[in-house]
Amino acid sequence: MVKSPEELDLMRNSGRLLASVFEMLDGLDLCGLSTLAVNDMVERFITEDLAARPASKGQYGFEYVLNCSINQVVCHGIPDQDEIIRDGDIINLDITLEKDGFIADSSKTYVVGNASAAARRLVRVAQKAMWMGIEQVKPGAYLGDIGYAIEKHAKKNGYSVVRDYCGHGIGREMHEEPSVLNFGRRGTGMRLREGMVFTVEPMINQGTSRVLTEEDGWKVVTKDGKLSAQFEHTVAVTADGVEVLTLRRGETALTS
């Protein structure tokens, strides 16, 4: 679980490259694009511009480079040429990238055009919940501290936390130990040590926390059909706190 300084340097580079993918997406108008068009654009950018590998492609038999989860889709949405991103949607784009043997993982929920105030509020709360979790990361803290902070913020704002999916360790493999739950009790679970690298990725629902997997075996949706939003960063435990390896230019923590 603990990465060497040399391994951390390689993970920093993977994280920096993945951050640049989101910086590219931030400059796009997603409205009117198909989710497959976004997938193909990201694949070209990763392989041609960054000379890296989209780590999700081929993982567990998945054929694409990203997950695209619109509105009531919680996670694992599959790119589709017939699925058009519409004005008013919220869409989570979850992307992984491997460079020099190490993987970075990050996601962001985009607000498309004139989304409702309720949708925008959910996205803001989900983003802040991620940062509240990240703020807990430091040597000597516990995994339960992260989940407690995330769930507390979500519940305070009237939302629920998806319990079926969670963050995870990451490095040479996309999914390593430990599991990083988005709920929990302070002072419980594994104690954090310098050099550990994992993702913090809360999925926050407007309504019930319960989810369903659709017949394709991939797409996960809210059971009540209400909106869901997710944010994710890859982080490393440092000697005095936390380093966000996938931090994008101009991005700041939303914990105040």
PDB file of N, CA, C and O in Angstrom, residues 11-23 25-26 42 46 53-56 65-69 74-76 91-98 102-110 127 130-131 134 166-171 173-175 197-203 229-235 243-249 251:
ATOM      1  N   MET A  11       3.774   8.580  -9.870  1.00  0.00           N
ATOM      2  CA  MET A  11       2.332   8.794  -9.703  1.00  0.00           C
ATOM      3  C   MET A  11       1.978  10.269  -9.822  1.00  0.00           C
ATOM      4  O   MET A  11       0.900  10.625 -10.323  1.00  0.00           O
ATOM      5  N   ARG A  12       2.866  11.144  -9.376  1.00  0.00           N
ATOM      6  CA  ARG A  12       2.642  12.588  -9.555  1.00  0.00           C
ATOM      7  C   ARG A  12       2.545  12.922 -11.037  1.00  0.00           C
ATOM      8  O   ARG A  12       1.714  13.733 -11.454  1.00  0.00           O
ATOM      9  N   ASN A  13       3.406  12.309 -11.825  1.00  0.00           N
ATOM     10  CA  ASN A  13       3.390  12.591 -13.258  1.00  0.00           C
ATOM     11  C   ASN A  13       2.101  12.077 -13.898  1.00  0.00           C
ATOM     12  O   ASN A  13       1.472  12.789 -14.695  1.00  0.00           O
ATOM     13  N   SER A  14       1.682  10.878 -13.535  1.00  0.00           N
ATOM     14  CA  SER A  14       0.413  10.354 -14.057  1.00  0.00           C
ATOM     15  C   SER A  14      -0.736  11.265 -13.650  1.00  0.00           C
ATOM     16  O   SER A  14      -1.632  11.555 -14.455  1.00  0.00           O
ATOM     17  N   GLY A  15      -0.732  11.711 -12.403  1.00  0.00           N
ATOM     18  CA  GLY A  15      -1.781  12.599 -11.917  1.00  0.00           C
ATOM     19  C   GLY A  15      -1.794  13.923 -12.641  1.00  0.00           C
ATOM     20  O   GLY A  15      -2.863  14.456 -12.974  1.00  0.00           O
ATOM     21  N   ARG A  16      -0.602  14.467 -12.902  1.00  0.00           N
ATOM     22  CA  ARG A  16      -0.506  15.744 -13.621  1.00  0.00           C
ATOM     23  C   ARG A  16      -1.059  15.605 -15.041  1.00  0.00           C
ATOM     24  O   ARG A  16      -1.790  16.480 -15.532  1.00  0.00           O
ATOM     25  N   LEU A  17      -0.739  14.501 -15.698  1.00  0.00           N
ATOM     26  CA  LEU A  17      -1.244  14.280 -17.054  1.00  0.00           C
ATOM     27  C   LEU A  17      -2.769  14.130 -17.052  1.00  0.00           C
ATOM     28  O   LEU A  17      -3.456  14.694 -17.911  1.00  0.00           O
ATOM     29  N   LEU A  18      -3.298  13.388 -16.077  1.00  0.00           N
ATOM     30  CA  LEU A  18      -4.749  13.224 -16.013  1.00  0.00           C
ATOM     31  C   LEU A  18      -5.433  14.564 -15.724  1.00  0.00           C
ATOM     32  O   LEU A  18      -6.500  14.857 -16.291  1.00  0.00           O
ATOM     33  N   ALA A  19      -4.830  15.374 -14.875  1.00  0.00           N
ATOM     34  CA  ALA A  19      -5.394  16.703 -14.616  1.00  0.00           C
ATOM     35  C   ALA A  19      -5.504  17.503 -15.910  1.00  0.00           C
ATOM     36  O   ALA A  19      -6.488  18.230 -16.126  1.00  0.00           O
ATOM     37  N   SER A  20      -4.529  17.345 -16.798  1.00  0.00           N
ATOM     38  CA  SER A  20      -4.567  18.100 -18.053  1.00  0.00           C
ATOM     39  C   SER A  20      -5.707  17.633 -18.962  1.00  0.00           C
ATOM     40  O   SER A  20      -6.206  18.411 -19.786  1.00  0.00           O
ATOM     41  N   VAL A  21      -6.133  16.380 -18.822  1.00  0.00           N
ATOM     42  CA  VAL A  21      -7.294  15.906 -19.581  1.00  0.00           C
ATOM     43  C   VAL A  21      -8.541  16.679 -19.154  1.00  0.00           C
ATOM     44  O   VAL A  21      -9.324  17.142 -19.991  1.00  0.00           O
ATOM     45  N   PHE A  22      -8.712  16.849 -17.852  1.00  0.00           N
ATOM     46  CA  PHE A  22      -9.877  17.596 -17.364  1.00  0.00           C
ATOM     47  C   PHE A  22      -9.764  19.085 -17.712  1.00  0.00           C
ATOM     48  O   PHE A  22     -10.778  19.738 -17.976  1.00  0.00           O
ATOM     49  N   GLU A  23      -8.554  19.607 -17.713  1.00  0.00           N
ATOM     50  CA  GLU A  23      -8.389  20.995 -18.127  1.00  0.00           C
ATOM     51  C   GLU A  23      -8.815  21.178 -19.581  1.00  0.00           C
ATOM     52  O   GLU A  23      -9.410  22.207 -19.944  1.00  0.00           O
ATOM     53  N   LEU A  25     -11.128  19.283 -21.070  1.00  0.00           N
ATOM     54  CA  LEU A  25     -12.584  19.158 -21.062  1.00  0.00           C
ATOM     55  C   LEU A  25     -13.252  20.422 -20.523  1.00  0.00           C
ATOM     56  O   LEU A  25     -14.340  20.795 -20.967  1.00  0.00           O
ATOM     57  N   ASP A  26     -12.606  21.067 -19.563  1.00  0.00           N
ATOM     58  CA  ASP A  26     -13.177  22.286 -18.977  1.00  0.00           C
ATOM     59  C   ASP A  26     -13.392  23.376 -20.017  1.00  0.00           C
ATOM     60  O   ASP A  26     -14.254  24.243 -19.848  1.00  0.00           O
ATOM     61  N   VAL A  42     -11.289  12.219 -25.697  1.00  0.00           N
ATOM     62  CA  VAL A  42     -10.399  11.974 -24.567  1.00  0.00           C
ATOM     63  C   VAL A  42      -9.358  10.918 -24.925  1.00  0.00           C
ATOM     64  O   VAL A  42      -8.177  11.045 -24.577  1.00  0.00           O
ATOM     65  N   ILE A  46      -5.320  11.555 -24.704  1.00  0.00           N
ATOM     66  CA  ILE A  46      -4.447  10.761 -23.841  1.00  0.00           C
ATOM     67  C   ILE A  46      -3.355  10.067 -24.656  1.00  0.00           C
ATOM     68  O   ILE A  46      -2.174  10.090 -24.292  1.00  0.00           O
ATOM     69  N   ARG A  53      -1.525   5.957 -21.641  1.00  0.00           N
ATOM     70  CA  ARG A  53      -2.509   4.902 -21.902  1.00  0.00           C
ATOM     71  C   ARG A  53      -3.780   5.153 -21.105  1.00  0.00           C
ATOM     72  O   ARG A  53      -3.711   5.396 -19.897  1.00  0.00           O
ATOM     73  N   PRO A  54      -4.965   5.103 -21.756  1.00  0.00           N
ATOM     74  CA  PRO A  54      -6.214   5.166 -21.006  1.00  0.00           C
ATOM     75  C   PRO A  54      -6.426   3.853 -20.255  1.00  0.00           C
ATOM     76  O   PRO A  54      -6.713   2.821 -20.861  1.00  0.00           O
ATOM     77  N   ALA A  55      -6.265   3.891 -18.940  1.00  0.00           N
ATOM     78  CA  ALA A  55      -6.182   2.657 -18.162  1.00  0.00           C
ATOM     79  C   ALA A  55      -7.505   1.906 -18.072  1.00  0.00           C
ATOM     80  O   ALA A  55      -7.520   0.700 -17.812  1.00  0.00           O
ATOM     81  N   SER A  56      -8.635   2.588 -18.280  1.00  0.00           N
ATOM     82  CA  SER A  56      -9.926   1.914 -18.178  1.00  0.00           C
ATOM     83  C   SER A  56     -10.207   1.016 -19.380  1.00  0.00           C
ATOM     84  O   SER A  56     -10.951   0.038 -19.261  1.00  0.00           O
ATOM     85  N   VAL A  65     -12.694   4.493 -22.754  1.00  0.00           N
ATOM     86  CA  VAL A  65     -11.655   5.131 -21.954  1.00  0.00           C
ATOM     87  C   VAL A  65     -12.221   5.902 -20.768  1.00  0.00           C
ATOM     88  O   VAL A  65     -11.474   6.366 -19.919  1.00  0.00           O
ATOM     89  N   LEU A  66     -13.555   6.059 -20.731  1.00  0.00           N
ATOM     90  CA  LEU A  66     -14.152   6.789 -19.619  1.00  0.00           C
ATOM     91  C   LEU A  66     -15.548   6.269 -19.330  1.00  0.00           C
ATOM     92  O   LEU A  66     -16.163   5.577 -20.142  1.00  0.00           O
ATOM     93  N   ASN A  67     -16.027   6.602 -18.132  1.00  0.00           N
ATOM     94  CA  ASN A  67     -17.432   6.423 -17.771  1.00  0.00           C
ATOM     95  C   ASN A  67     -18.104   7.783 -17.873  1.00  0.00           C
ATOM     96  O   ASN A  67     -17.531   8.798 -17.454  1.00  0.00           O
ATOM     97  N   CYS A  68     -19.321   7.808 -18.416  1.00  0.00           N
ATOM     98  CA  CYS A  68     -20.075   9.056 -18.549  1.00  0.00           C
ATOM     99  C   CYS A  68     -21.452   8.828 -17.946  1.00  0.00           C
ATOM    100  O   CYS A  68     -22.247   8.053 -18.478  1.00  0.00           O
ATOM    101  N   SER A  69     -21.716   9.461 -16.833  1.00  0.00           N
ATOM    102  CA  SER A  69     -22.912   9.172 -16.042  1.00  0.00           C
ATOM    103  C   SER A  69     -23.776  10.422 -15.951  1.00  0.00           C
ATOM    104  O   SER A  69     -23.417  11.387 -15.268  1.00  0.00           O
ATOM    105  N   VAL A  74     -25.539   6.942 -11.508  1.00  0.00           N
ATOM    106  CA  VAL A  74     -24.597   7.147 -10.409  1.00  0.00           C
ATOM    107  C   VAL A  74     -23.162   6.966 -10.892  1.00  0.00           C
ATOM    108  O   VAL A  74     -22.272   7.759 -10.584  1.00  0.00           O
ATOM    109  N   CYS A  75     -22.911   5.888 -11.639  1.00  0.00           N
ATOM    110  CA  CYS A  75     -21.554   5.589 -12.096  1.00  0.00           C
ATOM    111  C   CYS A  75     -21.618   4.544 -13.210  1.00  0.00           C
ATOM    112  O   CYS A  75     -22.660   3.933 -13.448  1.00  0.00           O
ATOM    113  N   HIS A  76     -20.493   4.365 -13.890  1.00  0.00           N
ATOM    114  CA  HIS A  76     -20.294   3.309 -14.888  1.00  0.00           C
ATOM    115  C   HIS A  76     -21.159   3.479 -16.138  1.00  0.00           C
ATOM    116  O   HIS A  76     -21.453   2.500 -16.828  1.00  0.00           O
ATOM    117  N   ILE A  91     -23.416  15.753 -15.811  1.00  0.00           N
ATOM    118  CA  ILE A  91     -22.751  14.554 -16.303  1.00  0.00           C
ATOM    119  C   ILE A  91     -21.413  14.375 -15.601  1.00  0.00           C
ATOM    120  O   ILE A  91     -20.587  15.292 -15.561  1.00  0.00           O
ATOM    121  N   ASN A  92     -21.224  13.196 -15.033  1.00  0.00           N
ATOM    122  CA  ASN A  92     -19.940  12.854 -14.427  1.00  0.00           C
ATOM    123  C   ASN A  92     -19.067  12.155 -15.457  1.00  0.00           C
ATOM    124  O   ASN A  92     -19.493  11.189 -16.098  1.00  0.00           O
ATOM    125  N   LEU A  93     -17.853  12.638 -15.622  1.00  0.00           N
ATOM    126  CA  LEU A  93     -16.858  12.007 -16.475  1.00  0.00           C
ATOM    127  C   LEU A  93     -15.755  11.450 -15.585  1.00  0.00           C
ATOM    128  O   LEU A  93     -15.105  12.202 -14.853  1.00  0.00           O
ATOM    129  N   ASP A  94     -15.584  10.140 -15.619  1.00  0.00           N
ATOM    130  CA  ASP A  94     -14.645   9.421 -14.753  1.00  0.00           C
ATOM    131  C   ASP A  94     -13.572   8.822 -15.657  1.00  0.00           C
ATOM    132  O   ASP A  94     -13.871   7.990 -16.524  1.00  0.00           O
ATOM    133  N   ILE A  95     -12.318   9.246 -15.442  1.00  0.00           N
ATOM    134  CA  ILE A  95     -11.239   8.925 -16.379  1.00  0.00           C
ATOM    135  C   ILE A  95     -10.026   8.405 -15.617  1.00  0.00           C
ATOM    136  O   ILE A  95      -9.683   8.931 -14.555  1.00  0.00           O
ATOM    137  N   THR A  96      -9.371   7.394 -16.180  1.00  0.00           N
ATOM    138  CA  THR A  96      -8.109   6.900 -15.622  1.00  0.00           C
ATOM    139  C   THR A  96      -7.020   6.990 -16.685  1.00  0.00           C
ATOM    140  O   THR A  96      -7.302   6.930 -17.891  1.00  0.00           O
ATOM    141  N   LEU A  97      -5.788   7.115 -16.216  1.00  0.00           N
ATOM    142  CA  LEU A  97      -4.644   7.260 -17.125  1.00  0.00           C
ATOM    143  C   LEU A  97      -3.443   6.560 -16.532  1.00  0.00           C
ATOM    144  O   LEU A  97      -3.175   6.690 -15.331  1.00  0.00           O
ATOM    145  N   GLU A  98      -2.729   5.818 -17.375  1.00  0.00           N
ATOM    146  CA  GLU A  98      -1.501   5.146 -16.927  1.00  0.00           C
ATOM    147  C   GLU A  98      -0.304   5.669 -17.706  1.00  0.00           C
ATOM    148  O   GLU A  98      -0.357   5.816 -18.934  1.00  0.00           O
ATOM    149  N   PHE A 102       2.190   3.478 -13.762  1.00  0.00           N
ATOM    150  CA  PHE A 102       1.375   3.899 -12.618  1.00  0.00           C
ATOM    151  C   PHE A 102       0.124   4.635 -13.094  1.00  0.00           C
ATOM    152  O   PHE A 102       0.148   5.398 -14.060  1.00  0.00           O
ATOM    153  N   ILE A 103      -0.975   4.417 -12.352  1.00  0.00           N
ATOM    154  CA  ILE A 103      -2.300   4.863 -12.761  1.00  0.00           C
ATOM    155  C   ILE A 103      -2.795   5.994 -11.866  1.00  0.00           C
ATOM    156  O   ILE A 103      -2.592   5.971 -10.651  1.00  0.00           O
ATOM    157  N   ALA A 104      -3.464   6.963 -12.479  1.00  0.00           N
ATOM    158  CA  ALA A 104      -4.191   8.018 -11.764  1.00  0.00           C
ATOM    159  C   ALA A 104      -5.660   7.917 -12.139  1.00  0.00           C
ATOM    160  O   ALA A 104      -6.008   7.483 -13.237  1.00  0.00           O
ATOM    161  N   ASP A 105      -6.517   8.353 -11.227  1.00  0.00           N
ATOM    162  CA  ASP A 105      -7.970   8.198 -11.389  1.00  0.00           C
ATOM    163  C   ASP A 105      -8.641   9.456 -10.853  1.00  0.00           C
ATOM    164  O   ASP A 105      -8.341   9.904  -9.743  1.00  0.00           O
ATOM    165  N   SER A 106      -9.545  10.027 -11.651  1.00  0.00           N
ATOM    166  CA  SER A 106     -10.224  11.244 -11.218  1.00  0.00           C
ATOM    167  C   SER A 106     -11.554  11.361 -11.943  1.00  0.00           C
ATOM    168  O   SER A 106     -11.742  10.790 -13.023  1.00  0.00           O
ATOM    169  N   SER A 107     -12.494  12.086 -11.339  1.00  0.00           N
ATOM    170  CA  SER A 107     -13.762  12.353 -12.020  1.00  0.00           C
ATOM    171  C   SER A 107     -14.289  13.716 -11.611  1.00  0.00           C
ATOM    172  O   SER A 107     -13.933  14.255 -10.561  1.00  0.00           O
ATOM    173  N   LYS A 108     -15.166  14.236 -12.453  1.00  0.00           N
ATOM    174  CA  LYS A 108     -15.781  15.534 -12.201  1.00  0.00           C
ATOM    175  C   LYS A 108     -17.194  15.519 -12.761  1.00  0.00           C
ATOM    176  O   LYS A 108     -17.431  14.955 -13.840  1.00  0.00           O
ATOM    177  N   THR A 109     -18.127  16.109 -12.044  1.00  0.00           N
ATOM    178  CA  THR A 109     -19.490  16.272 -12.550  1.00  0.00           C
ATOM    179  C   THR A 109     -19.625  17.668 -13.157  1.00  0.00           C
ATOM    180  O   THR A 109     -19.437  18.676 -12.459  1.00  0.00           O
ATOM    181  N   TYR A 110     -19.941  17.689 -14.439  1.00  0.00           N
ATOM    182  CA  TYR A 110     -20.107  18.943 -15.169  1.00  0.00           C
ATOM    183  C   TYR A 110     -21.580  19.351 -15.192  1.00  0.00           C
ATOM    184  O   TYR A 110     -22.463  18.503 -15.379  1.00  0.00           O
ATOM    185  N   GLN A 127     -19.125  18.070  -4.570  1.00  0.00           N
ATOM    186  CA  GLN A 127     -17.729  18.503  -4.700  1.00  0.00           C
ATOM    187  C   GLN A 127     -17.142  18.852  -3.336  1.00  0.00           C
ATOM    188  O   GLN A 127     -16.017  18.445  -2.998  1.00  0.00           O
ATOM    189  N   MET A 130     -16.318  15.786  -1.226  1.00  0.00           N
ATOM    190  CA  MET A 130     -15.013  15.216  -1.556  1.00  0.00           C
ATOM    191  C   MET A 130     -13.896  15.944  -0.834  1.00  0.00           C
ATOM    192  O   MET A 130     -13.014  15.330  -0.219  1.00  0.00           O
ATOM    193  N   TRP A 131     -13.939  17.265  -0.872  1.00  0.00           N
ATOM    194  CA  TRP A 131     -12.880  18.043  -0.226  1.00  0.00           C
ATOM    195  C   TRP A 131     -12.912  17.891   1.292  1.00  0.00           C
ATOM    196  O   TRP A 131     -11.854  17.882   1.940  1.00  0.00           O
ATOM    197  N   ILE A 134     -11.059  14.712   1.815  1.00  0.00           N
ATOM    198  CA  ILE A 134      -9.620  14.872   1.566  1.00  0.00           C
ATOM    199  C   ILE A 134      -8.946  15.620   2.710  1.00  0.00           C
ATOM    200  O   ILE A 134      -7.796  15.321   3.085  1.00  0.00           O
ATOM    201  N   CYS A 166     -17.093   2.842  -3.598  1.00  0.00           N
ATOM    202  CA  CYS A 166     -16.208   3.615  -2.712  1.00  0.00           C
ATOM    203  C   CYS A 166     -14.893   3.914  -3.402  1.00  0.00           C
ATOM    204  O   CYS A 166     -14.626   3.456  -4.518  1.00  0.00           O
ATOM    205  N   GLY A 167     -14.057   4.671  -2.696  1.00  0.00           N
ATOM    206  CA  GLY A 167     -12.707   4.917  -3.162  1.00  0.00           C
ATOM    207  C   GLY A 167     -11.832   3.698  -2.934  1.00  0.00           C
ATOM    208  O   GLY A 167     -12.237   2.709  -2.316  1.00  0.00           O
ATOM    209  N   HIS A 168     -10.578   3.783  -3.387  1.00  0.00           N
ATOM    210  CA  HIS A 168      -9.711   2.594  -3.375  1.00  0.00           C
ATOM    211  C   HIS A 168      -8.252   2.993  -3.477  1.00  0.00           C
ATOM    212  O   HIS A 168      -7.908   4.059  -4.006  1.00  0.00           O
ATOM    213  N   GLY A 169      -7.410   2.106  -2.994  1.00  0.00           N
ATOM    214  CA  GLY A 169      -5.986   2.271  -3.239  1.00  0.00           C
ATOM    215  C   GLY A 169      -5.697   2.192  -4.727  1.00  0.00           C
ATOM    216  O   GLY A 169      -6.470   1.621  -5.506  1.00  0.00           O
ATOM    217  N   ILE A 170      -4.579   2.783  -5.135  1.00  0.00           N
ATOM    218  CA  ILE A 170      -4.246   2.825  -6.560  1.00  0.00           C
ATOM    219  C   ILE A 170      -2.738   2.923  -6.712  1.00  0.00           C
ATOM    220  O   ILE A 170      -2.043   3.456  -5.844  1.00  0.00           O
ATOM    221  N   GLY A 171      -2.224   2.406  -7.804  1.00  0.00           N
ATOM    222  CA  GLY A 171      -0.791   2.441  -8.070  1.00  0.00           C
ATOM    223  C   GLY A 171      -0.506   1.767  -9.396  1.00  0.00           C
ATOM    224  O   GLY A 171      -0.905   2.244 -10.450  1.00  0.00           O
ATOM    225  N   GLU A 173      -1.868  -0.989 -10.141  1.00  0.00           N
ATOM    226  CA  GLU A 173      -3.197  -1.481 -10.484  1.00  0.00           C
ATOM    227  C   GLU A 173      -4.218  -0.378 -10.217  1.00  0.00           C
ATOM    228  O   GLU A 173      -4.032   0.454  -9.332  1.00  0.00           O
ATOM    229  N   MET A 174      -5.315  -0.417 -10.975  1.00  0.00           N
ATOM    230  CA  MET A 174      -6.340   0.604 -10.794  1.00  0.00           C
ATOM    231  C   MET A 174      -7.010   0.486  -9.429  1.00  0.00           C
ATOM    232  O   MET A 174      -7.309   1.493  -8.792  1.00  0.00           O
ATOM    233  N   HIS A 175      -7.268  -0.747  -9.007  1.00  0.00           N
ATOM    234  CA  HIS A 175      -7.934  -0.977  -7.730  1.00  0.00           C
ATOM    235  C   HIS A 175      -7.029  -1.792  -6.819  1.00  0.00           C
ATOM    236  O   HIS A 175      -6.787  -2.968  -7.074  1.00  0.00           O
ATOM    237  N   VAL A 197      -1.416   5.827  -1.151  1.00  0.00           N
ATOM    238  CA  VAL A 197      -2.077   6.547  -2.250  1.00  0.00           C
ATOM    239  C   VAL A 197      -3.426   5.883  -2.502  1.00  0.00           C
ATOM    240  O   VAL A 197      -3.509   4.661  -2.635  1.00  0.00           O
ATOM    241  N   PHE A 198      -4.468   6.699  -2.571  1.00  0.00           N
ATOM    242  CA  PHE A 198      -5.811   6.166  -2.790  1.00  0.00           C
ATOM    243  C   PHE A 198      -6.705   7.259  -3.363  1.00  0.00           C
ATOM    244  O   PHE A 198      -6.314   8.429  -3.443  1.00  0.00           O
ATOM    245  N   THR A 199      -7.912   6.861  -3.761  1.00  0.00           N
ATOM    246  CA  THR A 199      -8.876   7.828  -4.283  1.00  0.00           C
ATOM    247  C   THR A 199      -9.909   8.163  -3.220  1.00  0.00           C
ATOM    248  O   THR A 199     -10.255   7.329  -2.389  1.00  0.00           O
ATOM    249  N   VAL A 200     -10.395   9.392  -3.271  1.00  0.00           N
ATOM    250  CA  VAL A 200     -11.546   9.827  -2.479  1.00  0.00           C
ATOM    251  C   VAL A 200     -12.611  10.194  -3.499  1.00  0.00           C
ATOM    252  O   VAL A 200     -12.400  11.090  -4.322  1.00  0.00           O
ATOM    253  N   GLU A 201     -13.766   9.489  -3.474  1.00  0.00           N
ATOM    254  CA  GLU A 201     -14.731   9.653  -4.563  1.00  0.00           C
ATOM    255  C   GLU A 201     -16.178   9.458  -4.102  1.00  0.00           C
ATOM    256  O   GLU A 201     -16.821   8.460  -4.430  1.00  0.00           O
ATOM    257  N   PRO A 202     -16.714  10.419  -3.364  1.00  0.00           N
ATOM    258  CA  PRO A 202     -18.105  10.294  -2.926  1.00  0.00           C
ATOM    259  C   PRO A 202     -19.103  10.418  -4.066  1.00  0.00           C
ATOM    260  O   PRO A 202     -18.944  11.236  -4.977  1.00  0.00           O
ATOM    261  N   MET A 203     -20.151   9.595  -4.006  1.00  0.00           N
ATOM    262  CA  MET A 203     -21.295   9.672  -4.903  1.00  0.00           C
ATOM    263  C   MET A 203     -22.489  10.082  -4.050  1.00  0.00           C
ATOM    264  O   MET A 203     -22.868   9.356  -3.125  1.00  0.00           O
ATOM    265  N   ALA A 229     -24.513  12.910  -8.117  1.00  0.00           N
ATOM    266  CA  ALA A 229     -23.295  13.616  -8.539  1.00  0.00           C
ATOM    267  C   ALA A 229     -22.086  13.011  -7.845  1.00  0.00           C
ATOM    268  O   ALA A 229     -22.182  12.527  -6.711  1.00  0.00           O
ATOM    269  N   GLN A 230     -20.956  13.044  -8.525  1.00  0.00           N
ATOM    270  CA  GLN A 230     -19.727  12.445  -7.995  1.00  0.00           C
ATOM    271  C   GLN A 230     -18.524  13.314  -8.341  1.00  0.00           C
ATOM    272  O   GLN A 230     -18.472  13.913  -9.419  1.00  0.00           O
ATOM    273  N   PHE A 231     -17.565  13.346  -7.419  1.00  0.00           N
ATOM    274  CA  PHE A 231     -16.252  13.936  -7.677  1.00  0.00           C
ATOM    275  C   PHE A 231     -15.190  12.992  -7.133  1.00  0.00           C
ATOM    276  O   PHE A 231     -15.438  12.262  -6.158  1.00  0.00           O
ATOM    277  N   GLU A 232     -14.014  13.032  -7.755  1.00  0.00           N
ATOM    278  CA  GLU A 232     -12.955  12.098  -7.340  1.00  0.00           C
ATOM    279  C   GLU A 232     -11.579  12.692  -7.599  1.00  0.00           C
ATOM    280  O   GLU A 232     -11.337  13.291  -8.650  1.00  0.00           O
ATOM    281  N   HIS A 233     -10.682  12.494  -6.646  1.00  0.00           N
ATOM    282  CA  HIS A 233      -9.265  12.783  -6.820  1.00  0.00           C
ATOM    283  C   HIS A 233      -8.431  11.625  -6.291  1.00  0.00           C
ATOM    284  O   HIS A 233      -8.859  10.889  -5.391  1.00  0.00           O
ATOM    285  N   THR A 234      -7.246  11.492  -6.869  1.00  0.00           N
ATOM    286  CA  THR A 234      -6.227  10.587  -6.330  1.00  0.00           C
ATOM    287  C   THR A 234      -5.338  11.386  -5.389  1.00  0.00           C
ATOM    288  O   THR A 234      -4.836  12.458  -5.774  1.00  0.00           O
ATOM    289  N   VAL A 235      -5.156  10.893  -4.170  1.00  0.00           N
ATOM    290  CA  VAL A 235      -4.397  11.625  -3.157  1.00  0.00           C
ATOM    291  C   VAL A 235      -3.299  10.751  -2.567  1.00  0.00           C
ATOM    292  O   VAL A 235      -3.400   9.515  -2.566  1.00  0.00           O
ATOM    293  N   GLU A 243      -1.382  15.301  -0.365  1.00  0.00           N
ATOM    294  CA  GLU A 243      -1.094  15.884  -1.669  1.00  0.00           C
ATOM    295  C   GLU A 243      -2.115  15.346  -2.658  1.00  0.00           C
ATOM    296  O   GLU A 243      -2.293  14.127  -2.773  1.00  0.00           O
ATOM    297  N   VAL A 244      -2.793  16.238  -3.368  1.00  0.00           N
ATOM    298  CA  VAL A 244      -3.772  15.835  -4.370  1.00  0.00           C
ATOM    299  C   VAL A 244      -3.040  15.685  -5.699  1.00  0.00           C
ATOM    300  O   VAL A 244      -2.638  16.669  -6.316  1.00  0.00           O
ATOM    301  N   LEU A 245      -2.863  14.444  -6.129  1.00  0.00           N
ATOM    302  CA  LEU A 245      -2.029  14.171  -7.298  1.00  0.00           C
ATOM    303  C   LEU A 245      -2.704  14.557  -8.603  1.00  0.00           C
ATOM    304  O   LEU A 245      -2.019  14.791  -9.604  1.00  0.00           O
ATOM    305  N   THR A 246      -4.027  14.617  -8.614  1.00  0.00           N
ATOM    306  CA  THR A 246      -4.771  14.940  -9.838  1.00  0.00           C
ATOM    307  C   THR A 246      -5.340  16.357  -9.816  1.00  0.00           C
ATOM    308  O   THR A 246      -6.277  16.669 -10.566  1.00  0.00           O
ATOM    309  N   LEU A 247      -4.791  17.221  -8.982  1.00  0.00           N
ATOM    310  CA  LEU A 247      -5.280  18.593  -8.858  1.00  0.00           C
ATOM    311  C   LEU A 247      -5.103  19.343 -10.175  1.00  0.00           C
ATOM    312  O   LEU A 247      -4.044  19.279 -10.807  1.00  0.00           O
ATOM    313  N   ARG A 248      -6.147  20.055 -10.578  1.00  0.00           N
ATOM    314  CA  ARG A 248      -6.100  20.806 -11.827  1.00  0.00           C
ATOM    315  C   ARG A 248      -5.677  22.251 -11.577  1.00  0.00           C
ATOM    316  O   ARG A 248      -5.862  22.783 -10.483  1.00  0.00           O
ATOM    317  N   ARG A 249      -5.133  22.888 -12.590  1.00  0.00           N
ATOM    318  CA  ARG A 249      -4.700  24.284 -12.470  1.00  0.00           C
ATOM    319  C   ARG A 249      -5.878  25.156 -12.068  1.00  0.00           C
ATOM    320  O   ARG A 249      -6.963  25.075 -12.642  1.00  0.00           O
ATOM    321  N   GLU A 251      -7.599  24.979  -9.425  1.00  0.00           N
ATOM    322  CA  GLU A 251      -8.556  24.306  -8.536  1.00  0.00           C
ATOM    323  C   GLU A 251      -8.104  24.457  -7.092  1.00  0.00           C
ATOM    324  O   GLU A 251      -6.934  24.287  -6.776  1.00  0.00           O
TER     325      GLU A 251
END
